[in-house]
């Protein structure tokens, strides 16, 4: 089955998570992704054991070769691959790619049509550009930890590597934009983002509360910072999320609660007053929601058209009937571990096409195959392997 990006060849020079997340978007949609790793034992990939769940989920659907990019011969082989590639994605620290001579300026003369994608910690230039960046540092520097958690709790990190993941998706989108522009101009270009830029962009309405209104947002816990009531409330057997902040939803929510008096209470008659009196209102709601089970409330609220849902653990989420219906657990076959349930790409095409994939490759699994495709014969490959270049 031919997938939408099957005509693209992508070179993957990434480690850790942000870069592989970007590359995964291309692998999922059928691009010929060639992952370039150092020879065995010369550098970690940053995502756990090769046959582990994280590595398999990040690197599915690729081919893999090993090259020593610190050697002139290894770089020359990469240069040969670049000549026939559409995209190269890397997330080296800024000085490293220049030291290895694999920067955009190094590669553009070899292939002016190349789209070169970069993710850094803090940007390709500027006062922090030489620093290594990881997700939690970006979460803190980028302001997210200051608005996450219960008021007065102190900073709290988000439970997923959100700056890595968002930077990866932003870069993939930028590369696709550059590929589209190449159709008109015939020219490649350098596309770049960073964990910090992605983190600030993901602040969205919280950031513009400051840039437009001069307001510094604070922690709001499990309740929405501006729309009230919208948040997490206790039930007799757990918790649920409810969104009924205004208009019809507010009135319907109060009716389902069996507390119509809240609708006309002078303290809550407008969205502004509900926000001003948020703590008292949320406490009154919580006293009521704690009297019935989560399932009871969700059934009643959904019938009234009030957005709501349970607070699931990961196991409950993956076994939820809607998640199962959407097919978010996608099977790939690993030669040793059998079928593995990785998390599929979140996009479905208009004709119902969903991405297909294969298990993550072994280190160097496709070295001979890929090098043969660019004319490196068996004898030459044997010499390179003996010298530790591949």
JSON list of C-alpha atoms in Angstrom, two decimals, residues 312-320 329:
[
{"chain": "A", "resi": 312, "resn": "UNK", "atom": "CA", "xyz": [-8.55, 7.82, 33.67]},
{"chain": "A", "resi": 313, "resn": "UNK", "atom": "CA", "xyz": [-5.23, 6.21, 34.35]},
{"chain": "A", "resi": 314, "resn": "UNK", "atom": "CA", "xyz": [-3.27, 5.17, 31.25]},
{"chain": "A", "resi": 315, "resn": "UNK", "atom": "CA", "xyz": [-4.59, 1.61, 31.33]},
{"chain": "A", "resi": 316, "resn": "UNK", "atom": "CA", "xyz": [-8.18, 2.81, 31.50]},
{"chain": "A", "resi": 317, "resn": "UNK", "atom": "CA", "xyz": [-7.51, 5.20, 28.62]},
{"chain": "A", "resi": 318, "resn": "UNK", "atom": "CA", "xyz": [-6.05, 2.54, 26.36]},
{"chain": "A", "resi": 319, "resn": "UNK", "atom": "CA", "xyz": [-9.00, 0.22, 27.11]},
{"chain": "A", "resi": 320, "resn": "UNK", "atom": "CA", "xyz": [-11.64, 2.92, 26.72]},
{"chain": "A", "resi": 329, "resn": "UNK", "atom": "CA", "xyz": [-2.96, 0.97, 19.62]}
]
